[in-house]
Structures are given as structure tokens and as C-alpha cells.
PDB file of C-alpha atoms in Angstrom:
ATOM      1  CA  MET A 609       0.000   0.000   0.000  1.00 52.00           C
ATOM      2  CA  ASP A 610       2.896   2.367   0.735  1.00 54.00           C
ATOM      3  CA  ASP A 611       4.161   1.889  -2.814  1.00 56.00           C
ATOM      4  CA  LEU A 612       1.113   3.704  -4.165  1.00 53.00           C
ATOM      5  CA  ARG A 613       1.815   6.889  -2.222  1.00 57.00           C
ATOM      6  CA  PRO A 614       3.704   9.587  -4.087  1.00 52.00           C
ATOM      7  CA  ALA A 615       7.140  10.365  -2.739  1.00 53.00           C
ATOM      8  CA  PRO A 616       7.268  13.671  -0.865  1.00 55.00           C
ATOM      9  CA  SER A 617       8.895  16.433  -2.821  1.00 52.00           C
ATOM     10  CA  ARG A 618      12.322  17.695  -1.843  1.00 52.00           C
ATOM     11  CA  ARG A 619      10.776  20.971  -0.711  1.00 52.00           C
ATOM     12  CA  ALA A 620       8.241  19.225   1.529  1.00 49.00           C
ATOM     13  CA  ARG A 621      11.014  17.150   3.123  1.00 65.00           C
ATOM     14  CA  ARG A 622      12.833  20.317   4.163  1.00 78.00           C
ATOM     15  CA  GLY A 623       9.864  21.899   5.938  1.00 86.00           C
ATOM     16  CA  LEU A 624      10.304  20.345   9.372  1.00 90.00           C
ATOM     17  CA  PRO A 625      14.105  20.741   9.529  1.00 92.00           C
ATOM     18  CA  LEU A 626      13.686  24.390   8.547  1.00 93.00           C
ATOM     19  CA  ALA A 627      11.019  24.851  11.226  1.00 94.00           C
ATOM     20  CA  VAL A 628      13.273  23.192  13.833  1.00 94.00           C
ATOM     21  CA  THR A 629      16.098  25.533  12.838  1.00 95.00           C
ATOM     22  CA  ALA A 630      13.849  28.597  13.112  1.00 96.00           C
ATOM     23  CA  ALA A 631      12.423  27.524  16.479  1.00 96.00           C
ATOM     24  CA  GLY A 632      15.937  26.850  17.795  1.00 96.00           C
ATOM     25  CA  ALA A 633      17.073  30.297  16.645  1.00 96.00           C
ATOM     26  CA  LEU A 634      14.065  31.828  18.401  1.00 97.00           C
ATOM     27  CA  LEU A 635      15.017  29.941  21.572  1.00 96.00           C
ATOM     28  CA  VAL A 636      18.527  31.409  21.380  1.00 96.00           C
ATOM     29  CA  PHE A 637      17.020  34.891  21.026  1.00 96.00           C
ATOM     30  CA  CYS A 638      14.648  34.332  23.945  1.00 95.00           C
ATOM     31  CA  ALA A 639      17.565  33.424  26.217  1.00 94.00           C
ATOM     32  CA  VAL A 640      18.737  37.051  26.201  1.00 93.00           C
ATOM     33  CA  LEU A 641      15.301  38.518  26.933  1.00 93.00           C
ATOM     34  CA  PRO A 642      14.211  39.402  30.494  1.00 91.00           C
ATOM     35  CA  TRP A 643      12.937  36.312  32.313  1.00 88.00           C
ATOM     36  CA  ALA A 644      12.183  37.709  35.749  1.00 86.00           C
ATOM     37  CA  GLY A 645      12.083  40.952  37.633  1.00 81.00           C
ATOM     38  CA  LEU A 646      10.835  42.845  40.621  1.00 75.00           C
ATOM     39  CA  ARG A 647       7.646  44.893  40.574  1.00 73.00           C
ATOM     40  CA  ALA A 648       6.884  47.685  43.008  1.00 71.00           C
ATOM     41  CA  THR A 649       3.329  48.876  43.575  1.00 71.00           C
ATOM     42  CA  SER A 650       1.829  51.439  45.881  1.00 69.00           C
ATOM     43  CA  GLY A 651      -1.720  52.045  47.000  1.00 67.00           C
ATOM     44  CA  LEU A 652      -0.933  55.697  47.707  1.00 66.00           C
ATOM     45  CA  VAL A 653       0.254  56.503  44.201  1.00 59.00           C
ATOM     46  CA  GLY A 654      -2.462  54.293  42.771  1.00 55.00           C
ATOM     47  CA  GLY A 655      -0.499  51.856  40.698  1.00 52.00           C
ATOM     48  CA  LEU A 656       2.833  50.611  39.513  1.00 51.00           C
ATOM     49  CA  LEU A 657       6.040  52.449  40.388  1.00 50.00           C
ATOM     50  CA  THR A 658       7.872  50.914  37.444  1.00 49.00           C
ATOM     51  CA  GLY A 659      10.437  53.192  35.897  1.00 43.00           C
ATOM     52  CA  MET A 660      10.487  55.778  38.699  1.00 43.00           C
ATOM     53  CA  THR A 661      13.833  54.665  40.042  1.00 40.00           C
ATOM     54  CA  SER A 662      16.111  51.839  39.058  1.00 42.00           C
ATOM     55  CA  ALA A 663      16.331  50.797  42.704  1.00 44.00           C
ATOM     56  CA  LEU A 664      12.649  49.840  42.669  1.00 45.00           C
ATOM     57  CA  THR A 665      12.688  47.824  39.462  1.00 52.00           C
ATOM     58  CA  SER A 666      15.084  45.103  38.437  1.00 69.00           C
ATOM     59  CA  GLU A 667      15.169  42.656  35.529  1.00 80.00           C
ATOM     60  CA  VAL A 668      16.988  39.361  35.221  1.00 83.00           C
ATOM     61  CA  ARG A 669      17.733  38.238  31.694  1.00 86.00           C
ATOM     62  CA  GLY A 670      17.889  34.564  30.894  1.00 87.00           C
ATOM     63  CA  VAL A 671      21.650  34.612  30.351  1.00 89.00           C
ATOM     64  CA  ASP A 672      22.160  36.223  33.754  1.00 87.00           C
ATOM     65  CA  ASP A 673      21.441  32.823  35.324  1.00 88.00           C
ATOM     66  CA  VAL A 674      23.105  29.448  34.738  1.00 92.00           C
ATOM     67  CA  TYR A 675      19.783  27.950  33.569  1.00 93.00           C
ATOM     68  CA  GLY A 676      19.470  30.662  30.932  1.00 93.00           C
ATOM     69  CA  VAL A 677      22.996  30.071  29.660  1.00 95.00           C
ATOM     70  CA  CYS A 678      22.283  26.342  29.402  1.00 96.00           C
ATOM     71  CA  THR A 679      19.042  27.169  27.572  1.00 96.00           C
ATOM     72  CA  LEU A 680      21.036  29.285  25.119  1.00 96.00           C
ATOM     73  CA  ILE A 681      23.384  26.337  24.501  1.00 97.00           C
ATOM     74  CA  ALA A 682      20.397  24.006  24.035  1.00 97.00           C
ATOM     75  CA  GLY A 683      18.981  26.451  21.482  1.00 96.00           C
ATOM     76  CA  LEU A 684      22.274  26.440  19.585  1.00 97.00           C
ATOM     77  CA  ALA A 685      22.262  22.632  19.620  1.00 97.00           C
ATOM     78  CA  ALA A 686      18.699  22.640  18.244  1.00 96.00           C
ATOM     79  CA  VAL A 687      19.779  24.988  15.447  1.00 96.00           C
ATOM     80  CA  ALA A 688      22.670  22.634  14.650  1.00 95.00           C
ATOM     81  CA  CYS A 689      20.281  19.658  14.497  1.00 94.00           C
ATOM     82  CA  GLY A 690      17.945  21.573  12.208  1.00 94.00           C
ATOM     83  CA  VAL A 691      20.782  22.607   9.900  1.00 94.00           C
ATOM     84  CA  ALA A 692      22.030  19.003   9.822  1.00 93.00           C
ATOM     85  CA  GLY A 693      18.520  17.976   8.810  1.00 92.00           C
ATOM     86  CA  LEU A 694      18.529  20.557   6.033  1.00 91.00           C
ATOM     87  CA  ARG A 695      21.924  19.512   4.718  1.00 90.00           C
ATOM     88  CA  GLY A 696      21.602  15.755   5.047  1.00 81.00           C
ATOM     89  CA  ARG A 697      18.711  13.548   5.894  1.00 81.00           C
ATOM     90  CA  PRO A 698      15.643  15.388   7.187  1.00 80.00           C
ATOM     91  CA  ARG A 699      15.321  12.913  10.057  1.00 83.00           C
ATOM     92  CA  LEU A 700      18.489  14.323  11.607  1.00 87.00           C
ATOM     93  CA  ALA A 701      16.318  17.239  12.720  1.00 90.00           C
ATOM     94  CA  ALA A 702      14.599  14.780  15.061  1.00 91.00           C
ATOM     95  CA  LEU A 703      17.730  14.827  17.229  1.00 93.00           C
ATOM     96  CA  ALA A 704      16.609  18.297  18.353  1.00 94.00           C
ATOM     97  CA  VAL A 705      14.194  16.541  20.704  1.00 95.00           C
ATOM     98  CA  LEU A 706      17.090  16.207  23.176  1.00 96.00           C
ATOM     99  CA  PRO A 707      18.087  19.889  23.418  1.00 96.00           C
ATOM    100  CA  GLY A 708      14.434  20.929  23.109  1.00 96.00           C
ATOM    101  CA  GLY A 709      13.375  18.740  26.022  1.00 96.00           C
ATOM    102  CA  ALA A 710      16.391  19.862  28.031  1.00 96.00           C
ATOM    103  CA  ALA A 711      15.476  23.498  27.345  1.00 97.00           C
ATOM    104  CA  VAL A 712      11.927  22.936  28.610  1.00 96.00           C
ATOM    105  CA  LEU A 713      13.357  21.460  31.803  1.00 96.00           C
ATOM    106  CA  LEU A 714      15.893  24.288  32.197  1.00 95.00           C
ATOM    107  CA  VAL A 715      13.290  27.018  31.727  1.00 94.00           C
ATOM    108  CA  VAL A 716      11.045  25.413  34.343  1.00 94.00           C
ATOM    109  CA  LEU A 717      14.001  24.972  36.709  1.00 93.00           C
ATOM    110  CA  PHE A 718      14.757  28.692  36.383  1.00 91.00           C
ATOM    111  CA  VAL A 719      11.471  29.433  38.119  1.00 87.00           C
ATOM    112  CA  THR A 720      11.483  26.592  40.631  1.00 87.00           C
ATOM    113  CA  GLU A 721      15.177  26.397  41.553  1.00 81.00           C
ATOM    114  CA  GLY A 722      16.411  29.876  40.559  1.00 65.00           C
ATOM    115  CA  SER A 723      18.419  32.253  42.678  1.00 59.00           C
ATOM    116  CA  ARG A 724      16.815  33.119  45.997  1.00 49.00           C
ATOM    117  CA  ARG A 725      17.440  36.858  45.711  1.00 51.00           C
ATOM    118  CA  ASP A 726      14.597  37.137  43.200  1.00 51.00           C
ATOM    119  CA  ARG A 727      12.075  35.605  45.601  1.00 60.00           C
ATOM    120  CA  ILE A 728      12.094  38.412  48.145  1.00 65.00           C
ATOM    121  CA  SER A 729       8.650  39.867  48.658  1.00 65.00           C
ATOM    122  CA  ILE A 730       8.101  42.949  50.792  1.00 67.00           C
ATOM    123  CA  ARG A 731       4.650  44.246  51.660  1.00 70.00           C
ATOM    124  CA  LEU A 732       4.131  47.322  53.813  1.00 73.00           C
ATOM    125  CA  GLY A 733       0.340  47.401  53.814  1.00 70.00           C
ATOM    126  CA  ASP A 734      -1.003  49.638  51.070  1.00 68.00           C
ATOM    127  CA  LEU A 735       2.040  51.873  51.219  1.00 72.00           C
ATOM    128  CA  LEU A 736       4.458  49.728  49.213  1.00 72.00           C
ATOM    129  CA  ALA A 737       4.666  46.206  47.852  1.00 73.00           C
ATOM    130  CA  ILE A 738       7.722  44.760  46.124  1.00 73.00           C
ATOM    131  CA  GLU A 739       7.382  41.293  44.637  1.00 76.00           C
ATOM    132  CA  PRO A 740       9.065  39.079  42.042  1.00 78.00           C
ATOM    133  CA  VAL A 741       7.388  38.589  38.661  1.00 81.00           C
ATOM    134  CA  ILE A 742       8.005  36.377  35.655  1.00 87.00           C
ATOM    135  CA  ALA A 743       8.755  38.447  32.551  1.00 87.00           C
ATOM    136  CA  PHE A 744       7.621  37.906  28.970  1.00 91.00           C
ATOM    137  CA  GLY A 745      10.976  36.444  27.884  1.00 93.00           C
ATOM    138  CA  TRP A 746      10.484  33.430  30.135  1.00 94.00           C
ATOM    139  CA  PHE A 747       7.138  32.643  28.526  1.00 96.00           C
ATOM    140  CA  ALA A 748       8.622  33.106  25.053  1.00 96.00           C
ATOM    141  CA  ALA A 749      11.534  30.803  25.924  1.00 96.00           C
ATOM    142  CA  LEU A 750       9.164  28.153  27.244  1.00 97.00           C
ATOM    143  CA  ALA A 751       7.007  28.350  24.112  1.00 97.00           C
ATOM    144  CA  SER A 752      10.092  28.150  21.878  1.00 97.00           C
ATOM    145  CA  ALA A 753      11.475  25.147  23.756  1.00 97.00           C
ATOM    146  CA  VAL A 754       8.152  23.312  23.538  1.00 97.00           C
ATOM    147  CA  THR A 755       7.936  24.170  19.827  1.00 97.00           C
ATOM    148  CA  VAL A 756      11.430  22.767  19.183  1.00 96.00           C
ATOM    149  CA  THR A 757      10.479  19.553  20.997  1.00 96.00           C
ATOM    150  CA  VAL A 758       7.166  19.112  19.170  1.00 96.00           C
ATOM    151  CA  LEU A 759       8.703  19.816  15.751  1.00 95.00           C
ATOM    152  CA  ALA A 760      11.521  17.368  16.458  1.00 94.00           C
ATOM    153  CA  VAL A 761       9.010  14.660  17.413  1.00 94.00           C
ATOM    154  CA  LEU A 762       7.088  15.371  14.207  1.00 92.00           C
ATOM    155  CA  ALA A 763      10.317  15.037  12.216  1.00 90.00           C
ATOM    156  CA  LEU A 764      10.883  11.679  13.913  1.00 88.00           C
ATOM    157  CA  LEU A 765       7.378  10.396  13.205  1.00 88.00           C
ATOM    158  CA  ARG A 766       7.251  11.632   9.631  1.00 79.00           C
ATOM    159  CA  ARG A 767       7.469   8.990   6.975  1.00 57.00           C
ATOM    160  CA  GLY A 768       9.667   9.401   3.972  1.00 52.00           C
TER     161      GLY A 768
END
């Protein structure tokens, strides 16, 4: 029955390795974005004090932490797997499941096992509250890592 199926075109065979490469490059980019920070709010001023003084706001980029650096390396490994899939056999892109899965674990560990200085929360009634927050770069890195993993699994399961 498989003999009756048309062979996938060369262009179609390069789709998943190209997508793995792009998702890996996005993961590398997300590793330098802010992943966490401190937010200061006040009931007296009626909102966020962000930007008033640098002492009240602080951002931690992904590469400022060991988990972010390892995520950057995992992203580079995923790009290498995707490029190997583009240059050789498209199934080589399926090897990106290893750095993609590791990146998912590393991004989650950043939040659960990260440095303790970012977990300080100070609340002085309605006067002032300073608390840690997760920044947009962390969510983007998590989405990129999951995308790399899913695309690599699809490259593994794809016939042809």
C-alpha cells in the first residue's frame, strides 16, 4: 500500500528541519530577553512604580542565570540539528528533541530552583509592595522550547 503513495517532494522534506532551525534560533534569542524581575506597587500613588527609580525595578535576563545560559546552549544545539537535517537527511532534525526537552526542563528549573534573591517579597500594607514577577521572555523561551520539541518529534514520526 505504501508503494502507491507519491514520494514527498524535496521541498516538503525540508519543511520540518527548517522549522526546527527557526524555532531553535528563536530559543537562542529568547535566552537574552528578560525572564524575571521585581515589581513595586503602591496604593498611595495608585499603581505601579515601574520606571520611577532603578532601585525599585530590576530585571533578570535569561543569560544572567546558569539555567538561561544552558538554555542558550540548548537552542544552539537545536539549530545545529535543524541545519544538519537541512543539509543531510531530514530525520536528523529529530535529534533536536534532546536539546528541546532539556530546554523545557531548564526554563522550568529557572522558576522553581532559581536564585533566591529574586524571591524576596516585601509588603508594607497599602504603602508599598515589592514582589518578584516572571517576565515575557520566560514565557517566550518556554514556548520556543516546547515548539522545538514538538517539531523534532514530528520530524521523527514523519514517513519518507
